[in-house]
PDB file of C-alpha atoms and ligand atoms in Angstrom:
ATOM      1  CA  MET A   4     131.936 201.967  60.782  1.00 49.00           C
ATOM      2  CA  THR A   5     131.022 205.558  60.062  1.00 57.00           C
ATOM      3  CA  TYR A   6     127.481 206.092  59.082  1.00 83.00           C
ATOM      4  CA  GLU A   7     126.523 209.083  56.978  1.00 92.00           C
ATOM      5  CA  PRO A   8     123.439 211.242  57.531  1.00 95.00           C
ATOM      6  CA  ASP A   9     120.694 211.108  54.893  1.00 95.00           C
ATOM      7  CA  ALA A  10     120.494 214.888  54.521  1.00 97.00           C
ATOM      8  CA  ASP A  11     121.604 218.237  55.915  1.00 97.00           C
ATOM      9  CA  ASN A  12     119.767 221.534  56.370  1.00 98.00           C
ATOM     10  CA  VAL A  13     116.516 219.753  57.174  1.00 98.00           C
ATOM     11  CA  ILE A  14     113.919 221.721  59.159  1.00 98.00           C
ATOM     12  CA  ILE A  15     111.161 219.111  59.320  1.00 98.00           C
ATOM     13  CA  ALA A  16     110.841 215.405  58.583  1.00 98.00           C
ATOM     14  CA  VAL A  17     107.913 212.985  58.788  1.00 98.00           C
ATOM     15  CA  HIS A  18     107.348 209.243  58.577  1.00 97.00           C
ATOM     16  CA  GLY A  19     104.337 207.163  57.697  1.00 96.00           C
ATOM     17  CA  GLY A  20     105.585 203.841  59.003  1.00 92.00           C
ATOM     18  CA  ALA A  21     108.160 201.155  58.332  1.00 91.00           C
ATOM     19  CA  GLY A  22     107.517 197.827  56.648  1.00 82.00           C
ATOM     20  CA  ASN A  23     107.302 196.104  53.308  1.00 71.00           C
ATOM     21  CA  LYS A  24     105.351 198.628  51.390  1.00 69.00           C
ATOM     22  CA  LEU A  25     105.442 200.072  48.854  1.00 85.00           C
ATOM     23  CA  ILE A  26     106.830 197.512  46.455  1.00 86.00           C
ATOM     24  CA  ARG A  27     107.450 199.302  43.172  1.00 89.00           C
ATOM     25  CA  GLN A  28     106.193 196.550  40.882  1.00 86.00           C
ATOM     26  CA  GLU A  29     102.909 196.228  42.787  1.00 86.00           C
ATOM     27  CA  THR A  30     102.137 199.928  43.200  1.00 90.00           C
ATOM     28  CA  THR A  31      99.996 201.955  40.835  1.00 93.00           C
ATOM     29  CA  PRO A  32     101.182 205.479  39.973  1.00 94.00           C
ATOM     30  CA  GLU A  33      98.064 206.792  41.761  1.00 95.00           C
ATOM     31  CA  LEU A  34      98.906 205.004  44.985  1.00 93.00           C
ATOM     32  CA  GLU A  35     102.522 206.128  44.811  1.00 94.00           C
ATOM     33  CA  LYS A  36     101.385 209.707  44.293  1.00 96.00           C
ATOM     34  CA  ALA A  37      98.866 209.514  47.141  1.00 96.00           C
ATOM     35  CA  HIS A  38     101.601 208.442  49.563  1.00 95.00           C
ATOM     36  CA  ARG A  39     104.100 211.029  48.359  1.00 97.00           C
ATOM     37  CA  ASP A  40     101.435 213.756  48.478  1.00 98.00           C
ATOM     38  CA  GLY A  41     100.368 212.671  51.949  1.00 97.00           C
ATOM     39  CA  LEU A  42     103.907 213.012  53.272  1.00 97.00           C
ATOM     40  CA  ALA A  43     104.472 216.282  51.397  1.00 98.00           C
ATOM     41  CA  ASP A  44     101.212 217.796  52.684  1.00 98.00           C
ATOM     42  CA  ALA A  45     102.323 217.064  56.234  1.00 98.00           C
ATOM     43  CA  LEU A  46     105.771 218.556  55.612  1.00 98.00           C
ATOM     44  CA  ARG A  47     104.250 221.708  54.130  1.00 98.00           C
ATOM     45  CA  ALA A  48     101.823 222.119  57.018  1.00 98.00           C
ATOM     46  CA  GLY A  49     104.780 222.114  59.396  1.00 98.00           C
ATOM     47  CA  GLU A  50     106.916 224.278  57.125  1.00 98.00           C
ATOM     48  CA  ARG A  51     104.270 227.017  56.916  1.00 98.00           C
ATOM     49  CA  LEU A  52     104.304 227.338  60.677  1.00 98.00           C
ATOM     50  CA  LEU A  53     108.083 227.228  60.983  1.00 98.00           C
ATOM     51  CA  ARG A  54     108.540 229.913  58.324  1.00 98.00           C
ATOM     52  CA  GLY A  55     106.005 232.069  60.143  1.00 98.00           C
ATOM     53  CA  GLY A  56     108.112 231.880  63.293  1.00 98.00           C
ATOM     54  CA  ALA A  57     106.070 229.219  65.112  1.00 98.00           C
ATOM     55  CA  SER A  58     107.715 226.676  67.385  1.00 98.00           C
ATOM     56  CA  SER A  59     108.872 223.195  66.436  1.00 98.00           C
ATOM     57  CA  VAL A  60     106.132 221.873  68.747  1.00 98.00           C
ATOM     58  CA  ASP A  61     103.531 223.658  66.610  1.00 98.00           C
ATOM     59  CA  ALA A  62     105.153 222.255  63.470  1.00 98.00           C
ATOM     60  CA  VAL A  63     105.257 218.593  64.537  1.00 98.00           C
ATOM     61  CA  GLU A  64     101.719 218.811  65.877  1.00 98.00           C
ATOM     62  CA  ALA A  65     100.466 220.223  62.565  1.00 98.00           C
ATOM     63  CA  ALA A  66     102.363 217.674  60.469  1.00 98.00           C
ATOM     64  CA  VAL A  67     101.128 214.718  62.517  1.00 98.00           C
ATOM     65  CA  ARG A  68      97.589 216.048  62.461  1.00 98.00           C
ATOM     66  CA  VAL A  69      97.629 216.076  58.646  1.00 98.00           C
ATOM     67  CA  LEU A  70      98.819 212.458  58.638  1.00 98.00           C
ATOM     68  CA  GLU A  71      96.181 211.489  61.226  1.00 98.00           C
ATOM     69  CA  ASP A  72      93.477 212.862  58.917  1.00 98.00           C
ATOM     70  CA  ASN A  73      94.807 210.895  55.932  1.00 97.00           C
ATOM     71  CA  GLU A  74      93.383 207.382  55.895  1.00 95.00           C
ATOM     72  CA  LEU A  75      96.437 205.952  54.135  1.00 94.00           C
ATOM     73  CA  PHE A  76      98.299 206.054  57.431  1.00 95.00           C
ATOM     74  CA  ASN A  77      97.783 204.085  60.624  1.00 95.00           C
ATOM     75  CA  ALA A  78      96.948 206.961  62.947  1.00 96.00           C
ATOM     76  CA  GLY A  79      93.740 208.909  63.475  1.00 96.00           C
ATOM     77  CA  LYS A  80      91.361 208.211  60.594  1.00 96.00           C
ATOM     78  CA  GLY A  81      93.286 205.271  59.097  1.00 94.00           C
ATOM     79  CA  SER A  82      93.904 203.437  62.375  1.00 94.00           C
ATOM     80  CA  VAL A  83      94.093 199.655  62.282  1.00 94.00           C
ATOM     81  CA  PHE A  84      91.687 197.288  64.048  1.00 95.00           C
ATOM     82  CA  THR A  85      92.293 195.601  67.384  1.00 96.00           C
ATOM     83  CA  GLU A  86      91.581 191.867  67.707  1.00 95.00           C
ATOM     84  CA  ASP A  87      88.003 192.572  68.764  1.00 96.00           C
ATOM     85  CA  GLY A  88      87.282 194.889  65.857  1.00 96.00           C
ATOM     86  CA  GLY A  89      87.807 198.187  67.671  1.00 97.00           C
ATOM     87  CA  HIS A  90      90.282 201.033  67.428  1.00 97.00           C
ATOM     88  CA  GLU A  91      92.588 202.226  70.203  1.00 97.00           C
ATOM     89  CA  LEU A  92      94.862 205.149  69.495  1.00 98.00           C
ATOM     90  CA  ASP A  93      98.080 206.388  71.087  1.00 98.00           C
ATOM     91  CA  ALA A  94     100.164 209.531  70.599  1.00 98.00           C
ATOM     92  CA  SER A  95     102.967 211.497  72.187  1.00 98.00           C
ATOM     93  CA  ILE A  96     104.826 214.772  71.783  1.00 99.00           C
ATOM     94  CA  MET A  97     108.029 216.129  73.306  1.00 98.00           C
ATOM     95  CA  ARG A  98     109.741 219.507  73.422  1.00 98.00           C
ATOM     96  CA  GLY A  99     113.514 219.444  73.229  1.00 98.00           C
ATOM     97  CA  ALA A 100     114.124 222.772  74.988  1.00 98.00           C
ATOM     98  CA  ASP A 101     113.016 221.626  78.437  1.00 98.00           C
ATOM     99  CA  LEU A 102     112.134 217.929  77.999  1.00 98.00           C
ATOM    100  CA  ALA A 103     108.443 218.657  78.516  1.00 98.00           C
ATOM    101  CA  ALA A 104     106.335 215.788  77.198  1.00 98.00           C
ATOM    102  CA  GLY A 105     102.748 214.618  76.896  1.00 98.00           C
ATOM    103  CA  ALA A 106     101.040 211.461  75.698  1.00 98.00           C
ATOM    104  CA  ILE A 107      97.758 209.621  75.566  1.00 98.00           C
ATOM    105  CA  ALA A 108      97.174 205.912  75.164  1.00 98.00           C
ATOM    106  CA  GLY A 109      94.319 203.561  74.400  1.00 98.00           C
ATOM    107  CA  VAL A 110      91.784 206.225  73.436  1.00 98.00           C
ATOM    108  CA  ARG A 111      88.767 205.210  71.374  1.00 97.00           C
ATOM    109  CA  ASN A 112      87.060 208.460  70.469  1.00 97.00           C
ATOM    110  CA  VAL A 113      89.752 211.103  69.956  1.00 98.00           C
ATOM    111  CA  ARG A 114      89.964 212.136  66.317  1.00 98.00           C
ATOM    112  CA  ASN A 115      93.430 213.726  66.548  1.00 98.00           C
ATOM    113  CA  PRO A 116      95.349 212.095  69.398  1.00 98.00           C
ATOM    114  CA  VAL A 117      98.384 214.345  68.889  1.00 98.00           C
ATOM    115  CA  LEU A 118      96.305 217.357  69.946  1.00 98.00           C
ATOM    116  CA  ALA A 119      95.318 215.617  73.158  1.00 98.00           C
ATOM    117  CA  ALA A 120      98.950 214.595  73.792  1.00 98.00           C
ATOM    118  CA  ARG A 121      99.988 218.237  73.526  1.00 98.00           C
ATOM    119  CA  MET A 122      97.258 219.239  75.957  1.00 98.00           C
ATOM    120  CA  VAL A 123      98.577 216.710  78.446  1.00 98.00           C
ATOM    121  CA  MET A 124     102.032 218.256  78.040  1.00 98.00           C
ATOM    122  CA  GLU A 125     100.896 221.839  78.433  1.00 98.00           C
ATOM    123  CA  GLN A 126      97.892 221.656  80.727  1.00 98.00           C
ATOM    124  CA  THR A 127      98.576 218.910  83.247  1.00 98.00           C
ATOM    125  CA  ALA A 128     101.249 217.930  85.721  1.00 98.00           C
ATOM    126  CA  HIS A 129     101.377 214.499  84.066  1.00 98.00           C
ATOM    127  CA  VAL A 130     103.041 212.960  81.041  1.00 98.00           C
ATOM    128  CA  LEU A 131     100.754 210.073  80.068  1.00 98.00           C
ATOM    129  CA  LEU A 132      96.990 209.689  80.369  1.00 98.00           C
ATOM    130  CA  CYS A 133      95.179 206.574  79.208  1.00 98.00           C
ATOM    131  CA  GLY A 134      91.719 205.268  78.398  1.00 97.00           C
ATOM    132  CA  ASP A 135      88.597 206.928  79.832  1.00 97.00           C
ATOM    133  CA  GLY A 136      90.559 209.543  81.731  1.00 98.00           C
ATOM    134  CA  ALA A 137      92.398 210.638  78.602  1.00 98.00           C
ATOM    135  CA  GLU A 138      89.147 210.740  76.645  1.00 98.00           C
ATOM    136  CA  SER A 139      87.291 212.876  79.143  1.00 98.00           C
ATOM    137  CA  PHE A 140      90.323 215.156  79.530  1.00 98.00           C
ATOM    138  CA  ALA A 141      90.389 215.670  75.737  1.00 98.00           C
ATOM    139  CA  GLU A 142      86.671 216.380  75.638  1.00 98.00           C
ATOM    140  CA  ARG A 143      86.848 218.811  78.547  1.00 97.00           C
ATOM    141  CA  ASN A 144      89.518 220.669  76.610  1.00 97.00           C
ATOM    142  CA  GLY A 145      87.398 221.117  73.529  1.00 97.00           C
ATOM    143  CA  LEU A 146      88.183 218.058  71.376  1.00 97.00           C
ATOM    144  CA  ARG A 147      84.804 216.839  70.173  1.00 95.00           C
ATOM    145  CA  PRO A 148      84.672 213.037  70.444  1.00 97.00           C
ATOM    146  CA  VAL A 149      84.082 210.872  67.380  1.00 97.00           C
ATOM    147  CA  SER A 150      82.461 207.439  67.338  1.00 97.00           C
ATOM    148  CA  GLN A 151      84.471 204.301  66.581  1.00 96.00           C
ATOM    149  CA  ASP A 152      82.812 204.304  63.150  1.00 96.00           C
ATOM    150  CA  TYR A 153      84.854 207.347  62.223  1.00 97.00           C
ATOM    151  CA  PHE A 154      87.962 205.109  62.124  1.00 96.00           C
ATOM    152  CA  TRP A 155      86.358 202.348  60.041  1.00 96.00           C
ATOM    153  CA  THR A 156      87.935 201.647  56.640  1.00 93.00           C
ATOM    154  CA  GLN A 157      87.518 198.615  54.389  1.00 95.00           C
ATOM    155  CA  ARG A 158      91.261 198.362  53.853  1.00 91.00           C
ATOM    156  CA  ARG A 159      92.002 198.021  57.575  1.00 93.00           C
ATOM    157  CA  LEU A 160      89.178 195.508  57.977  1.00 94.00           C
ATOM    158  CA  ASP A 161      90.690 193.405  55.194  1.00 93.00           C
ATOM    159  CA  GLN A 162      94.025 193.566  57.005  1.00 91.00           C
ATOM    160  CA  LEU A 163      92.384 192.375  60.221  1.00 93.00           C
ATOM    161  CA  LYS A 164      90.808 189.429  58.395  1.00 94.00           C
ATOM    162  CA  GLU A 165      94.158 188.583  56.841  1.00 91.00           C
ATOM    163  CA  ALA A 166      95.903 188.792  60.221  1.00 91.00           C
ATOM    164  CA  LYS A 167      93.362 186.370  61.666  1.00 92.00           C
ATOM    165  CA  ASP A 168      93.817 183.914  58.787  1.00 88.00           C
ATOM    166  CA  PRO A 169      96.261 181.233  59.993  1.00 83.00           C
ATOM    167  CA  GLY A 170      97.223 180.440  56.380  1.00 79.00           C
ATOM    168  CA  ALA A 171      98.170 184.000  55.439  1.00 76.00           C
ATOM    169  CA  PRO A 172     101.864 184.961  55.357  1.00 71.00           C
ATOM    170  CA  GLU A 173     103.005 187.129  58.255  1.00 67.00           C
ATOM    171  CA  ARG A 174     103.941 190.594  57.118  1.00 65.00           C
ATOM    172  CA  ALA A 175     105.892 193.219  58.994  1.00 64.00           C
ATOM    173  CA  GLU A 176     103.692 196.184  58.277  1.00 73.00           C
ATOM    174  CA  TYR A 177     103.845 199.344  60.331  1.00 83.00           C
ATOM    175  CA  SER A 178     102.317 202.619  59.301  1.00 86.00           C
ATOM    176  CA  THR A 179     102.396 204.719  62.405  1.00 95.00           C
ATOM    177  CA  VAL A 180     103.158 208.382  61.744  1.00 97.00           C
ATOM    178  CA  GLY A 181     105.590 210.833  63.257  1.00 98.00           C
ATOM    179  CA  ALA A 182     107.390 214.122  62.798  1.00 98.00           C
ATOM    180  CA  VAL A 183     110.567 215.854  63.976  1.00 98.00           C
ATOM    181  CA  ALA A 184     111.365 219.527  63.486  1.00 98.00           C
ATOM    182  CA  VAL A 185     113.739 222.327  64.399  1.00 98.00           C
ATOM    183  CA  ASP A 186     112.592 225.935  64.600  1.00 98.00           C
ATOM    184  CA  ARG A 187     114.270 229.341  64.222  1.00 97.00           C
ATOM    185  CA  ASP A 188     115.394 229.302  67.827  1.00 98.00           C
ATOM    186  CA  GLY A 189     117.093 225.957  67.332  1.00 98.00           C
ATOM    187  CA  ASP A 190     114.518 224.175  69.486  1.00 98.00           C
ATOM    188  CA  LEU A 191     113.724 220.575  68.582  1.00 98.00           C
ATOM    189  CA  ALA A 192     110.424 218.701  68.908  1.00 99.00           C
ATOM    190  CA  ALA A 193     109.142 215.230  68.072  1.00 99.00           C
ATOM    191  CA  ALA A 194     105.675 213.675  67.875  1.00 98.00           C
ATOM    192  CA  THR A 195     104.320 210.207  67.076  1.00 98.00           C
ATOM    193  CA  SER A 196     100.769 208.904  66.589  1.00 98.00           C
ATOM    194  CA  THR A 197      99.399 205.437  65.922  1.00 97.00           C
ATOM    195  CA  GLY A 198      96.491 203.044  65.871  1.00 96.00           C
ATOM    196  CA  GLY A 199      98.876 200.356  67.154  1.00 95.00           C
ATOM    197  CA  THR A 200      99.288 197.067  65.324  1.00 94.00           C
ATOM    198  CA  THR A 201      96.623 195.121  63.408  1.00 93.00           C
ATOM    199  CA  ASN A 202      94.911 192.487  65.556  1.00 94.00           C
ATOM    200  CA  GLN A 203      96.599 193.687  68.734  1.00 95.00           C
ATOM    201  CA  MET A 204      95.023 192.632  72.029  1.00 96.00           C
ATOM    202  CA  ARG A 205      92.550 195.042  73.507  1.00 96.00           C
ATOM    203  CA  GLY A 206      94.481 197.277  75.894  1.00 97.00           C
ATOM    204  CA  ARG A 207      97.838 196.678  74.230  1.00 98.00           C
ATOM    205  CA  ILE A 208     100.042 199.782  74.209  1.00 98.00           C
ATOM    206  CA  GLY A 209     103.064 200.012  71.910  1.00 97.00           C
ATOM    207  CA  ASP A 210     106.039 202.335  71.924  1.00 98.00           C
ATOM    208  CA  SER A 211     104.422 205.349  70.253  1.00 98.00           C
ATOM    209  CA  PRO A 212     103.048 206.994  73.433  1.00 98.00           C
ATOM    210  CA  ILE A 213     106.063 205.990  75.524  1.00 98.00           C
ATOM    211  CA  ILE A 214     108.546 208.830  75.944  1.00 98.00           C
ATOM    212  CA  GLY A 215     112.032 207.410  75.425  1.00 98.00           C
ATOM    213  CA  ALA A 216     110.753 204.502  73.315  1.00 98.00           C
ATOM    214  CA  GLY A 217     108.735 205.859  70.363  1.00 98.00           C
ATOM    215  CA  THR A 218     109.422 209.562  70.864  1.00 98.00           C
ATOM    216  CA  TYR A 219     112.191 211.680  72.306  1.00 98.00           C
ATOM    217  CA  ALA A 220     113.475 215.235  71.888  1.00 98.00           C
ATOM    218  CA  ARG A 221     116.356 216.961  73.560  1.00 98.00           C
ATOM    219  CA  ASN A 222     117.881 220.109  72.101  1.00 98.00           C
ATOM    220  CA  ASP A 223     121.518 219.130  72.564  1.00 98.00           C
ATOM    221  CA  THR A 224     121.085 215.655  71.063  1.00 98.00           C
ATOM    222  CA  ALA A 225     118.181 214.855  68.765  1.00 98.00           C
ATOM    223  CA  ALA A 226     114.477 214.717  68.044  1.00 98.00           C
ATOM    224  CA  VAL A 227     113.416 211.154  67.275  1.00 98.00           C
ATOM    225  CA  SER A 228     110.149 209.499  66.205  1.00 98.00           C
ATOM    226  CA  ALA A 229     110.006 205.732  65.740  1.00 98.00           C
ATOM    227  CA  THR A 230     107.960 203.149  63.889  1.00 97.00           C
ATOM    228  CA  GLY A 231     108.217 199.387  64.093  1.00 96.00           C
ATOM    229  CA  GLN A 232     107.590 196.518  66.433  1.00 95.00           C
ATOM    230  CA  GLY A 233     106.560 198.501  69.482  1.00 97.00           C
ATOM    231  CA  GLU A 234     107.397 195.903  72.124  1.00 97.00           C
ATOM    232  CA  VAL A 235     111.025 195.819  71.023  1.00 98.00           C
ATOM    233  CA  PHE A 236     111.237 199.611  70.812  1.00 98.00           C
ATOM    234  CA  ILE A 237     110.020 199.753  74.414  1.00 98.00           C
ATOM    235  CA  ARG A 238     112.431 197.060  75.623  1.00 98.00           C
ATOM    236  CA  GLY A 239     115.293 198.688  73.771  1.00 98.00           C
ATOM    237  CA  ALA A 240     114.312 202.201  74.960  1.00 98.00           C
ATOM    238  CA  ALA A 241     114.867 203.109  71.317  1.00 98.00           C
ATOM    239  CA  ALA A 242     114.472 206.882  70.991  1.00 98.00           C
ATOM    240  CA  GLY A 243     115.979 207.663  74.386  1.00 98.00           C
ATOM    241  CA  THR A 244     118.971 205.431  73.704  1.00 98.00           C
ATOM    242  CA  ILE A 245     119.723 207.309  70.482  1.00 98.00           C
ATOM    243  CA  SER A 246     119.759 210.536  72.493  1.00 98.00           C
ATOM    244  CA  ALA A 247     121.890 208.998  75.246  1.00 98.00           C
ATOM    245  CA  MET A 248     124.424 207.609  72.775  1.00 98.00           C
ATOM    246  CA  ILE A 249     124.917 211.109  71.403  1.00 98.00           C
ATOM    247  CA  GLU A 250     125.031 212.674  74.863  1.00 98.00           C
ATOM    248  CA  PHE A 251     127.217 210.152  76.657  1.00 97.00           C
ATOM    249  CA  GLY A 252     128.765 208.084  73.897  1.00 94.00           C
ATOM    250  CA  GLY A 253     129.980 210.891  71.677  1.00 94.00           C
ATOM    251  CA  LEU A 254     128.359 209.344  68.623  1.00 97.00           C
ATOM    252  CA  SER A 255     127.019 211.438  65.776  1.00 97.00           C
ATOM    253  CA  LEU A 256     123.267 211.531  65.201  1.00 98.00           C
ATOM    254  CA  ALA A 257     123.511 209.206  62.201  1.00 97.00           C
ATOM    255  CA  GLU A 258     125.775 206.731  63.985  1.00 97.00           C
ATOM    256  CA  ALA A 259     123.560 206.567  67.069  1.00 98.00           C
ATOM    257  CA  ALA A 260     120.356 206.141  65.048  1.00 98.00           C
ATOM    258  CA  PHE A 261     122.009 203.463  62.908  1.00 97.00           C
ATOM    259  CA  ASP A 262     123.368 201.581  65.897  1.00 97.00           C
ATOM    260  CA  VAL A 263     120.005 201.422  67.660  1.00 98.00           C
ATOM    261  CA  VAL A 264     117.878 200.634  64.594  1.00 97.00           C
ATOM    262  CA  MET A 265     120.230 198.322  62.725  1.00 97.00           C
ATOM    263  CA  ARG A 266     122.026 196.553  65.587  1.00 97.00           C
ATOM    264  CA  ARG A 267     120.437 196.860  69.015  1.00 98.00           C
ATOM    265  CA  LEU A 268     116.764 196.418  68.104  1.00 98.00           C
ATOM    266  CA  PRO A 269     117.340 193.561  65.634  1.00 97.00           C
ATOM    267  CA  ALA A 270     119.382 191.856  68.366  1.00 98.00           C
ATOM    268  CA  LEU A 271     116.208 191.953  70.480  1.00 98.00           C
ATOM    269  CA  GLY A 272     114.249 190.483  67.583  1.00 96.00           C
ATOM    270  CA  GLY A 273     112.527 193.609  66.278  1.00 93.00           C
ATOM    271  CA  THR A 274     112.461 195.585  63.071  1.00 95.00           C
ATOM    272  CA  GLY A 275     111.459 199.138  62.238  1.00 96.00           C
ATOM    273  CA  GLY A 276     112.957 202.565  61.744  1.00 97.00           C
ATOM    274  CA  VAL A 277     113.281 206.094  63.049  1.00 98.00           C
ATOM    275  CA  ILE A 278     113.488 209.624  61.785  1.00 98.00           C
ATOM    276  CA  ALA A 279     116.083 211.618  63.708  1.00 98.00           C
ATOM    277  CA  LEU A 280     117.027 215.290  63.462  1.00 98.00           C
ATOM    278  CA  ASP A 281     119.478 217.488  65.321  1.00 98.00           C
ATOM    279  CA  ARG A 282     119.379 221.238  65.795  1.00 98.00           C
ATOM    280  CA  GLN A 283     121.950 221.746  63.015  1.00 98.00           C
ATOM    281  CA  GLY A 284     119.473 220.193  60.577  1.00 98.00           C
ATOM    282  CA  THR A 285     121.282 216.876  60.193  1.00 98.00           C
ATOM    283  CA  PHE A 286     118.758 214.165  59.352  1.00 98.00           C
ATOM    284  CA  ALA A 287     118.968 210.357  59.481  1.00 98.00           C
ATOM    285  CA  GLY A 288     116.240 207.847  58.686  1.00 97.00           C
ATOM    286  CA  PRO A 289     117.630 204.341  59.184  1.00 96.00           C
ATOM    287  CA  HIS A 290     115.244 201.373  58.975  1.00 95.00           C
ATOM    288  CA  SER A 291     115.800 197.637  59.265  1.00 94.00           C
ATOM    289  CA  THR A 292     112.570 196.887  57.404  1.00 93.00           C
ATOM    290  CA  PRO A 293     112.796 196.878  53.611  1.00 91.00           C
ATOM    291  CA  GLY A 294     111.134 200.291  53.445  1.00 92.00           C
ATOM    292  CA  MET A 295     109.989 203.224  55.537  1.00 95.00           C
ATOM    293  CA  LEU A 296     107.581 205.822  54.221  1.00 96.00           C
ATOM    294  CA  HIS A 297     109.219 209.106  55.063  1.00 97.00           C
ATOM    295  CA  GLY A 298     110.178 212.502  53.785  1.00 98.00           C
ATOM    296  CA  TYR A 299     111.983 215.659  54.722  1.00 98.00           C
ATOM    297  CA  LEU A 300     112.006 219.322  53.828  1.00 98.00           C
ATOM    298  CA  THR A 301     115.139 221.466  53.771  1.00 98.00           C
ATOM    299  CA  MET A 302     115.803 225.083  54.642  1.00 97.00           C
ATOM    300  CA  ASP A 303     115.657 225.824  50.884  1.00 97.00           C
ATOM    301  CA  GLY A 304     112.162 224.373  50.625  1.00 96.00           C
ATOM    302  CA  GLU A 305     113.222 221.199  48.823  1.00 97.00           C
ATOM    303  CA  ILE A 306     111.026 218.174  49.601  1.00 98.00           C
ATOM    304  CA  VAL A 307     112.304 214.605  49.325  1.00 97.00           C
ATOM    305  CA  THR A 308     109.937 211.666  49.889  1.00 97.00           C
ATOM    306  CA  LYS A 309     110.822 207.966  50.022  1.00 95.00           C
ATOM    307  CA  VAL A 310     108.042 205.452  49.603  1.00 94.00           C
ATOM    308  CA  PHE A 311     109.445 202.405  47.827  1.00 91.00           C
ATOM    309  CA  THR A 312     111.350 199.585  49.418  1.00 86.00           C
ATOM    310  CA  ASP A 313     114.059 199.921  46.795  1.00 83.00           C
ATOM    311  CA  GLU A 314     114.458 203.678  46.968  1.00 83.00           C
ATOM    312  CA  PRO A 315     118.079 204.576  47.708  1.00 72.00           C
ATOM    313  CA  ARG A 316     118.928 206.361  50.932  1.00 69.00           C
TER     314      ARG A 316
HETATM  315  N1  LIG B   9     105.262 201.164  66.674  1.00 92.09           N
HETATM  316  C1  LIG B   9     103.855 200.977  66.529  1.00 92.09           C
HETATM  317  C2  LIG B   9     103.321 200.138  67.641  1.00 92.09           C
HETATM  318  O1  LIG B   9     103.893 199.156  67.958  1.00 92.09           O
HETATM  319  C3  LIG B   9     103.481 200.328  65.229  1.00 92.09           C
HETATM  320  C4  LIG B   9     103.950 201.058  64.001  1.00 92.09           C
HETATM  321  O2  LIG B   9     105.070 201.577  63.979  1.00 92.09           O
HETATM  322  O3  LIG B   9     103.179 201.103  63.028  1.00 92.09           O
HETATM  323  O4  LIG B   9     102.298 200.447  68.176  1.00 92.09           O
END
């Protein structure tokens, strides 16, 4: 089956998670607008940099940072609660030109994890730092720590209570954030940031900080950022497999993204989605969940956002 891209001429795309939301009938116009504005603000932050000649790494960092500061999304400020009522954040970033990458995992006091992930990429010989070491590295490099209270929101607490209620229906709800971009030089970059999954065990790490699972970027294939059931995205090496299918399998970007998200990951028992972009500006955003909050911005400055489960591709 041939699978068509969602758009062409895209320079930056973002996602705010895959899952069941937003259901049109249950969503107020204000909430719809807040989600669309949140995605658009992130796209514009990246666009401004790209138009000024900045790199795709700068653009994805800026876009993800805007989403991390928006409490609607499960990253930075709006991060979900762990089973013991804490917050543990993960993020990663990758540069498609030379496969440089950086990530942090399980940090409890970093306000913008994507900034720390970039510092790991650019200022260390490592790819992934976790826990205390990642926190002190971020602080040493000028990121002022925040207390766990900074991440507290009533909405996420309600979700934790619901997740702990044995009678409540199980809902596939992911709202991790991510961005992919291509710059003037044709260089790709991808970044992903998350608070993990509601009620996750302390110390649990999902796919978002794992290069090749939640994030991947390679100039001659694709930039990919994922959202969904992290364990399955790790086991299925989701983002890296999309790249490899293009590189070795001769598939188009849209076909590879579709195959991984709609066939391979569901076969492992997991749902979710990705945003994927190639250096020609071809964009695909397949998701096996009913919806995926995402949006893209084209070379002409047109912004398209998708927030409802029933919004057409
Ligand atoms: N993939 C994330 C994780 O498992 C969750 C999400 O996409 O919201 O940590």
